[in-house]
Short mmCIF file of C-alpha atoms and ligand atoms in Angstrom, two decimals:
data_model
loop_
_atom_site.label_atom_id
_atom_site.label_comp_id
_atom_site.label_asym_id
_atom_site.label_seq_id
_atom_site.Cartn_x
_atom_site.Cartn_y
_atom_site.Cartn_z
CA UNK A 1396 -12.53 30.04 28.35
CA UNK A 1397 -12.65 33.58 26.96
CA UNK A 1398 -9.53 35.67 27.60
CA UNK A 1399 -7.73 38.84 26.49
CA UNK A 1400 -4.25 38.01 25.19
CA UNK A 1401 -1.21 40.26 24.69
CA UNK A 1402 0.95 38.74 21.93
CA UNK A 1403 3.37 41.65 21.45
CA UNK A 1404 4.22 44.76 23.43
CA UNK A 1405 3.47 48.24 22.10
CA UNK A 1406 -0.24 48.94 21.69
CA UNK A 1407 -3.57 48.31 23.38
CA UNK A 1408 -5.00 47.91 19.86
CA UNK A 1409 -3.08 44.64 19.40
CA UNK A 1410 -4.83 42.85 22.29
CA UNK A 1411 -6.74 39.77 21.12
CA UNK A 1412 -10.04 38.42 22.49
CA UNK A 1413 -9.53 34.63 22.34
CA UNK A 1414 -10.86 31.22 23.31
CA UNK A 1415 -8.22 29.33 25.37
CA UNK A 1416 -8.10 26.15 27.48
CA UNK A 1417 -8.82 26.62 31.19
CA UNK A 1418 -5.41 26.61 32.99
CA UNK A 1419 -4.67 24.00 35.67
CA UNK A 1420 -3.32 24.86 39.14
CA UNK A 1421 0.14 23.53 40.08
CA UNK A 1422 1.45 23.01 43.62
CA UNK A 1423 0.66 26.01 45.82
CA UNK A 1424 -1.78 27.48 43.31
CA UNK A 1425 -5.54 28.02 43.06
CA UNK A 1426 -7.76 27.94 39.97
CA UNK A 1427 -10.23 30.83 40.27
CA UNK A 1428 -13.40 31.59 38.35
CA UNK A 1429 -12.85 35.31 37.88
CA UNK A 1430 -15.83 37.41 39.02
CA UNK A 1431 -14.24 40.86 38.40
CA UNK A 1432 -10.77 41.88 37.19
CA UNK A 1433 -9.57 45.44 37.82
CA UNK A 1434 -8.02 47.57 35.07
CA UNK A 1435 -5.03 49.55 36.36
CA UNK A 1436 -2.68 52.20 34.90
CA UNK A 1437 0.08 49.57 35.40
CA UNK A 1438 -1.62 47.24 32.86
CA UNK A 1439 -1.57 49.95 30.21
CA UNK A 1440 2.06 50.87 30.99
CA UNK A 1441 3.23 47.23 30.74
CA UNK A 1442 1.48 46.79 27.39
CA UNK A 1443 2.65 50.10 25.89
CA UNK A 1444 5.83 51.08 27.67
CA UNK A 1445 7.85 48.73 29.85
CA UNK A 1446 6.63 45.14 29.56
CA UNK A 1447 10.05 43.69 28.74
CA UNK A 1448 11.80 45.76 31.42
CA UNK A 1449 9.63 44.30 34.19
CA UNK A 1450 10.17 40.76 32.91
CA UNK A 1451 6.71 40.05 31.45
CA UNK A 1452 6.92 37.38 28.72
CA UNK A 1453 4.42 37.31 25.81
CA UNK A 1454 1.99 35.82 25.02
CA UNK A 1455 0.37 36.73 28.32
CA UNK A 1456 -3.07 37.44 29.74
CA UNK A 1457 -2.96 40.89 31.42
CA UNK A 1458 -4.38 41.81 34.80
CA UNK A 1459 -2.96 41.81 38.33
CA UNK A 1460 -6.01 42.37 40.55
CA UNK A 1461 -9.20 40.36 40.87
CA UNK A 1462 -12.03 38.87 42.87
CA UNK A 1463 -13.16 35.33 42.20
CA UNK A 1464 -14.33 31.95 43.42
CA UNK A 1465 -12.00 29.00 44.05
CA UNK A 1466 -12.70 26.24 41.49
CA UNK A 1467 -9.81 23.90 42.33
CA UNK A 1468 -6.73 23.82 44.56
CA UNK A 1469 -3.21 22.67 43.63
CA UNK A 1470 -1.16 20.24 45.70
CA UNK A 1471 -0.15 21.46 49.16
CA UNK A 1472 -2.63 24.32 49.38
CA UNK A 1473 -4.05 24.80 52.88
CA UNK A 1474 -6.76 27.17 54.00
CA UNK A 1475 -8.74 27.36 50.73
CA UNK A 1476 -11.46 25.09 49.31
CA UNK A 1477 -13.61 25.11 46.18
CA UNK A 1478 -16.40 27.66 46.56
CA UNK A 1479 -14.39 30.15 48.66
CA UNK A 1480 -14.77 33.78 47.58
CA UNK A 1481 -11.35 35.46 47.38
CA UNK A 1482 -9.55 38.55 46.11
CA UNK A 1483 -5.99 39.68 45.64
CA UNK A 1484 -3.21 41.78 44.18
CA UNK A 1485 -0.97 39.43 42.17
CA UNK A 1486 1.93 41.89 41.82
CA UNK A 1487 2.41 41.53 38.08
CA UNK A 1488 0.46 40.19 35.09
CA UNK A 1489 -1.41 37.24 36.55
CA UNK A 1490 -3.95 36.42 33.87
CA UNK A 1491 -6.94 38.20 35.42
CA UNK A 1492 -8.44 39.42 32.09
CA UNK A 1493 -10.08 35.99 31.60
CA UNK A 1494 -12.92 33.80 32.77
CA UNK A 1495 -10.50 31.65 34.82
CA UNK A 1496 -7.10 32.45 36.35
CA UNK A 1497 -4.45 30.45 38.18
CA UNK A 1498 -2.97 32.39 41.13
CA UNK A 1499 -0.48 31.73 43.95
CA UNK A 1500 -2.52 30.82 47.04
CA UNK A 1501 -0.29 33.18 49.05
CA UNK A 1502 -1.36 36.20 46.94
CA UNK A 1503 -5.10 36.03 47.72
CA UNK A 1504 -7.28 36.23 50.84
CA UNK A 1505 -10.87 35.30 51.61
CA UNK A 1506 -13.47 37.96 50.91
CA UNK A 1507 -15.71 38.82 53.88
CA UNK A 1508 -19.34 37.98 53.05
CA UNK A 1509 -20.52 41.56 53.46
CA UNK A 1510 -17.98 42.92 50.95
CA UNK A 1511 -19.16 42.85 47.33
CA UNK A 1512 -17.14 41.14 44.60
CA UNK A 1513 -16.87 44.58 42.91
CA UNK A 1514 -15.29 46.22 45.97
CA UNK A 1515 -13.06 43.18 46.56
CA UNK A 1516 -11.62 43.47 43.04
CA UNK A 1517 -11.23 47.23 43.28
CA UNK A 1518 -9.32 47.62 46.55
CA UNK A 1519 -6.22 45.33 46.78
CA UNK A 1520 -3.72 47.25 44.59
CA UNK A 1521 -4.76 50.71 45.78
CA UNK A 1522 -4.92 49.82 49.47
CA UNK A 1523 -1.75 47.69 49.55
CA UNK A 1524 0.25 50.28 47.61
CA UNK A 1525 -1.08 53.26 49.60
CA UNK A 1526 -0.56 51.55 52.96
CA UNK A 1527 2.99 50.46 52.10
CA UNK A 1528 3.81 53.97 50.86
CA UNK A 1529 2.46 56.05 53.72
CA UNK A 1530 2.55 53.69 56.71
CA UNK A 1531 5.50 51.31 56.11
CA UNK A 1532 7.88 53.38 53.97
CA UNK A 1533 6.58 56.83 54.85
CA UNK A 1534 6.30 56.13 58.59
CA UNK A 1535 3.25 58.41 58.96
CA UNK A 1536 2.49 59.24 62.62
CA UNK A 1537 -0.63 60.64 64.29
CA UNK A 1538 -0.59 64.44 64.28
CA UNK A 1539 1.72 64.69 61.24
CA UNK A 1540 0.84 66.65 58.10
CA UNK A 1541 0.65 64.68 54.85
CA UNK A 1542 0.23 66.03 51.32
CA UNK A 1543 -1.37 63.48 48.96
CA UNK A 1544 -1.10 64.23 45.24
CA UNK A 1545 -3.68 62.67 42.91
CA UNK A 1546 -6.11 62.19 45.81
CA UNK A 1547 -9.01 61.66 43.42
CA UNK A 1548 -7.28 58.63 41.88
CA UNK A 1549 -7.54 55.06 43.13
CA UNK A 1550 -4.31 55.15 45.18
CA UNK A 1551 -4.76 58.72 46.37
CA UNK A 1552 -8.35 58.17 47.58
CA UNK A 1553 -7.21 55.15 49.57
CA UNK A 1554 -4.22 57.08 50.97
CA UNK A 1555 -6.53 59.86 52.19
CA UNK A 1556 -8.62 57.35 54.15
CA UNK A 1557 -5.60 55.49 55.59
CA UNK A 1558 -3.87 58.74 56.57
CA UNK A 1559 -7.01 59.99 58.31
CA UNK A 1560 -7.40 56.67 60.14
CA UNK A 1561 -3.75 57.04 61.27
CA UNK A 1562 -4.58 60.43 62.82
CA UNK A 1563 -2.78 62.65 60.30
CA UNK A 1564 -3.79 66.11 59.01
CA UNK A 1565 -4.43 65.62 55.28
CA UNK A 1566 -3.79 68.03 52.40
CA UNK A 1567 -5.05 66.52 49.14
CA UNK A 1568 -4.66 67.62 45.51
CA UNK A 1569 -7.09 66.80 42.71
CA UNK A 1570 -9.25 68.60 40.17
CA UNK A 1571 -12.21 70.66 41.38
CA UNK A 1572 -14.94 68.25 40.33
CA UNK A 1573 -13.64 65.76 42.90
CA UNK A 1574 -13.46 68.17 45.84
CA UNK A 1575 -16.54 66.99 47.74
CA UNK A 1576 -15.71 63.30 47.25
CA UNK A 1577 -12.17 63.77 48.59
CA UNK A 1578 -13.36 65.84 51.54
CA UNK A 1579 -15.96 63.16 52.30
CA UNK A 1580 -13.11 60.62 52.42
CA UNK A 1581 -11.48 62.73 55.14
CA UNK A 1582 -9.19 65.33 53.52
CA UNK A 1583 -8.81 68.38 55.77
CA UNK A 1584 -7.66 70.70 52.97
CA UNK A 1585 -8.51 70.14 49.29
CA UNK A 1586 -6.29 71.87 46.71
CA UNK A 1587 -7.57 72.10 43.12
CA UNK A 1588 -4.37 71.67 41.12
CA UNK A 1589 -6.03 73.14 38.02
CA UNK A 1590 -6.62 76.55 39.67
CA UNK A 1591 -4.45 76.65 42.82
CA UNK A 1592 -0.74 76.42 43.60
CA UNK A 1593 -0.20 73.80 46.30
CA UNK A 1594 3.20 75.26 47.24
CA UNK A 1595 1.47 78.36 48.64
CA UNK A 1596 -1.23 76.40 50.50
CA UNK A 1597 0.65 73.43 52.03
CA UNK A 1598 3.64 74.23 54.28
CA UNK A 1599 5.87 72.38 56.77
CA UNK A 1600 4.65 69.01 55.49
CA UNK A 1601 5.99 65.84 57.16
CA UNK A 1602 5.21 63.43 54.32
CA UNK A 1603 4.36 63.84 50.63
CA UNK A 1604 2.78 60.98 48.66
CA UNK A 1605 3.46 61.54 44.96
CA UNK A 1606 1.25 59.67 42.46
CA UNK A 1607 1.78 62.28 39.72
CA UNK A 1608 5.52 62.90 39.17
CA UNK A 1609 7.12 65.62 36.98
CA UNK A 1610 6.76 69.22 38.16
CA UNK A 1611 4.36 68.15 40.93
CA UNK A 1612 7.11 66.00 42.43
CA UNK A 1613 9.78 68.64 41.92
CA UNK A 1614 7.73 71.41 43.58
CA UNK A 1615 6.89 69.09 46.49
CA UNK A 1616 10.44 69.41 47.85
CA UNK A 1617 9.68 73.04 48.72
CA UNK A 1618 6.70 72.23 50.98
CA UNK A 1619 8.45 69.61 53.12
CA UNK A 1620 9.78 70.54 56.53
CA UNK A 1621 13.44 69.80 57.25
CA UNK A 1622 13.81 66.01 57.74
CA UNK A 1623 10.48 65.40 55.97
CA UNK A 1624 9.83 62.46 53.64
CA UNK A 1625 8.69 62.18 50.03
CA UNK A 1626 7.49 58.82 48.70
CA UNK A 1627 6.80 58.56 44.98
CA UNK A 1628 4.95 55.75 43.24
CA UNK A 1629 5.71 56.99 39.74
CA UNK A 1630 9.23 58.38 39.37
CA UNK A 1631 12.54 58.18 41.29
CA UNK A 1632 13.01 61.53 43.06
CA UNK A 1633 16.19 63.60 42.57
CA UNK A 1634 18.85 62.78 45.17
CA UNK A 1635 20.38 66.25 44.72
CA UNK A 1636 17.08 67.99 45.47
CA UNK A 1637 16.53 65.77 48.51
CA UNK A 1638 19.99 66.68 49.85
CA UNK A 1639 19.48 70.36 49.05
CA UNK A 1640 16.19 70.47 51.02
CA UNK A 1641 17.47 68.10 53.76
CA UNK A 1642 14.64 65.61 53.27
CA UNK A 1643 14.39 61.88 52.52
CA UNK A 1644 12.93 60.90 49.14
CA UNK A 1645 12.47 57.61 47.33
CA UNK A 1646 10.31 55.73 44.86
CA UNK A 1647 8.67 52.51 46.03
CA UNK A 1648 6.59 49.69 44.53
CA UNK A 1649 3.56 48.01 46.06
CA UNK A 1650 2.90 44.28 45.76
CA UNK A 1651 1.07 41.34 47.29
CA UNK A 1652 0.81 41.20 51.10
CA UNK A 1653 -1.84 38.73 52.29
CA UNK A 1654 -1.62 39.65 55.99
CA UNK A 1655 -2.16 43.35 55.25
CA UNK A 1656 -4.89 42.59 52.70
CA UNK A 1657 -6.81 40.55 55.31
CA UNK A 1658 -6.81 43.64 57.59
CA UNK A 1659 -7.87 45.86 54.70
CA UNK A 1660 -10.79 43.59 53.80
CA UNK A 1661 -11.93 43.76 57.43
CA UNK A 1662 -11.67 47.58 57.38
CA UNK A 1663 -13.78 47.53 54.20
CA UNK A 1664 -16.35 45.23 55.85
CA UNK A 1665 -16.42 47.54 58.90
CA UNK A 1666 -16.97 50.65 56.76
CA UNK A 1667 -13.62 52.21 57.81
CA UNK A 1668 -12.46 52.12 54.16
CA UNK A 1669 -14.56 52.76 51.07
CA UNK A 1670 -13.83 52.17 47.42
CA UNK A 1671 -15.64 53.60 44.39
CA UNK A 1672 -16.21 51.65 41.19
CA UNK A 1673 -16.71 54.01 38.26
CA UNK A 1674 -17.62 51.53 35.55
CA UNK A 1675 -17.82 47.80 34.82
CA UNK A 1676 -16.97 46.67 31.27
CA UNK A 1677 -17.60 43.28 29.70
CA UNK A 1678 -14.37 41.37 29.06
CA UNK A 1679 -14.49 41.86 25.30
CA UNK A 1680 -14.38 45.65 25.92
CA UNK A 1681 -11.00 45.50 27.72
CA UNK A 1682 -9.39 47.76 25.09
CA UNK A 1683 -12.00 50.43 25.75
CA UNK A 1684 -11.35 50.20 29.51
CA UNK A 1685 -7.58 50.51 28.95
CA UNK A 1686 -8.09 53.57 26.73
CA UNK A 1687 -10.23 55.12 29.48
CA UNK A 1688 -7.50 54.46 32.07
CA UNK A 1689 -4.95 56.08 29.76
CA UNK A 1690 -6.79 59.41 29.74
CA UNK A 1691 -6.59 59.56 33.59
CA UNK A 1692 -9.13 61.68 35.50
CA UNK A 1693 -11.05 58.67 36.75
CA UNK A 1694 -13.63 59.01 39.54
CA UNK A 1695 -13.30 55.37 40.63
CA UNK A 1696 -11.95 52.00 39.60
CA UNK A 1697 -12.65 50.36 36.24
CA UNK A 1698 -13.52 46.66 36.30
CA UNK A 1699 -13.96 43.88 33.73
CA UNK A 1700 -16.74 41.34 34.17
CA UNK A 1701 -15.85 38.14 32.34
N1 NAP B 2282 4.75 52.15 42.37
C1 NAP B 2282 3.72 51.30 42.43
O1 NAP B 2282 3.81 50.18 42.96
C2 NAP B 2282 2.39 51.70 41.84
C3 NAP B 2282 1.25 50.92 42.12
C4 NAP B 2282 0.04 51.34 41.60
C5 NAP B 2282 -0.04 52.49 40.80
N2 NAP B 2282 1.11 53.19 40.54
C6 NAP B 2282 1.04 54.41 39.72
O2 NAP B 2282 0.46 55.44 40.49
C7 NAP B 2282 -0.25 56.34 39.62
C8 NAP B 2282 -1.65 56.56 40.16
O3 NAP B 2282 -2.37 55.35 40.06
P1 NAP B 2282 -3.95 55.34 40.25
O4 NAP B 2282 -4.41 53.95 40.06
O5 NAP B 2282 -4.31 56.06 41.51
O6 NAP B 2282 -4.38 56.23 38.98
P2 NAP B 2282 -5.76 56.94 38.65
O7 NAP B 2282 -6.87 56.28 39.40
O8 NAP B 2282 -5.82 57.07 37.17
O9 NAP B 2282 -5.59 58.41 39.31
C9 NAP B 2282 -4.70 59.37 38.87
C10 NAP B 2282 -5.22 60.72 39.41
O10 NAP B 2282 -4.20 61.70 39.30
C11 NAP B 2282 -4.87 62.95 39.31
N3 NAP B 2282 -3.99 63.96 38.73
C12 NAP B 2282 -3.55 64.08 37.45
N4 NAP B 2282 -2.70 65.12 37.35
C13 NAP B 2282 -2.60 65.66 38.60
C14 NAP B 2282 -1.87 66.77 39.15
N5 NAP B 2282 -1.07 67.53 38.39
N6 NAP B 2282 -2.00 67.02 40.47
C15 NAP B 2282 -2.81 66.27 41.26
N7 NAP B 2282 -3.54 65.22 40.79
C16 NAP B 2282 -3.43 64.93 39.47
C17 NAP B 2282 -6.15 62.75 38.52
O11 NAP B 2282 -7.12 63.50 39.22
P3 NAP B 2282 -8.26 64.43 38.54
O12 NAP B 2282 -9.17 63.52 37.76
O13 NAP B 2282 -8.93 65.04 39.73
O14 NAP B 2282 -7.55 65.41 37.64
C18 NAP B 2282 -6.41 61.24 38.64
O15 NAP B 2282 -7.58 60.97 39.38
C19 NAP B 2282 -0.21 55.71 38.22
O16 NAP B 2282 0.81 56.33 37.46
C20 NAP B 2282 0.15 54.26 38.49
O17 NAP B 2282 0.81 53.63 37.42
C21 NAP B 2282 2.31 52.82 41.03
#
């Protein structure tokens, strides 16, 4: 099979496009024919920045999110059969940048027929991370005010939709070109971070979702009401600042959650959630896709088609 291989950490340029044997599923695993693999900022960060720290061993095939078709099942797998269309968030590098991938059966769910393979590959990481952040860890309640930073990104766009569905009033930051798209997803107030100061426009906020970090995170403490919550996906918030403003703040990580993903796929099938795919690259162009993800300012997910 064709695959993208990371042999040493440090640079996207060192990725190799190789011919490898098709892997075999062990107990509890599925062999998938990959239909689409998603390219995420996490992939780029593991390759360039913190691969060793998060326990990834090289050589490795990158990719943690995919849609595919079951080719074979390992011993003891129940509920899946060859031919099933599935998708999932594998949590860490799971070999998705390839024509075939072996995955834990517990990390994937069946794709509803009416959901495309593109959408199924594009939604698991964003929806599972956003839902864990704002619903589970953030405890968002109907009628509360949420400020979502990076609302035009994959996670932020999903968070806007989930927050709206939960009955919250949504402030969303992004750059001006994305205003209409973010409002269409349900944001009540759009704040263009390139021309406006969110600290003067969003006040008495119950929950901040931070997908940006740095000064954006720091300034967010000033818009929270007393007892409010700040959840970051990118950087541990300052404990001193949280105490000073009498708010709760923490960084969290997403990850696989098959039960939640099944609900999300149904919401996608029912049109309650939407996901945008910006571009599909062929597998051999994975470096180009990773360079595009590095520049940020995406208008939808980037996928690889092996
Ligand atoms: N903790 C976890 O488990 C976890 C899981 C997944 C992702 N993440 C991290 O979360 C971050 C977002 O991921 P993603 O997939 O959503 O990335 P993405 O699709 O690349 O989106 C990032 C968005 O941030 C916006 N942005 C940049 N600077 C901004 C600012 N100062 N204020 C407001 N918005 C700004 C950009 O919007 P414009 O184009 O409109 O400028 C861009 O669309 C990444 O750093 C990723 O690594 C963490």
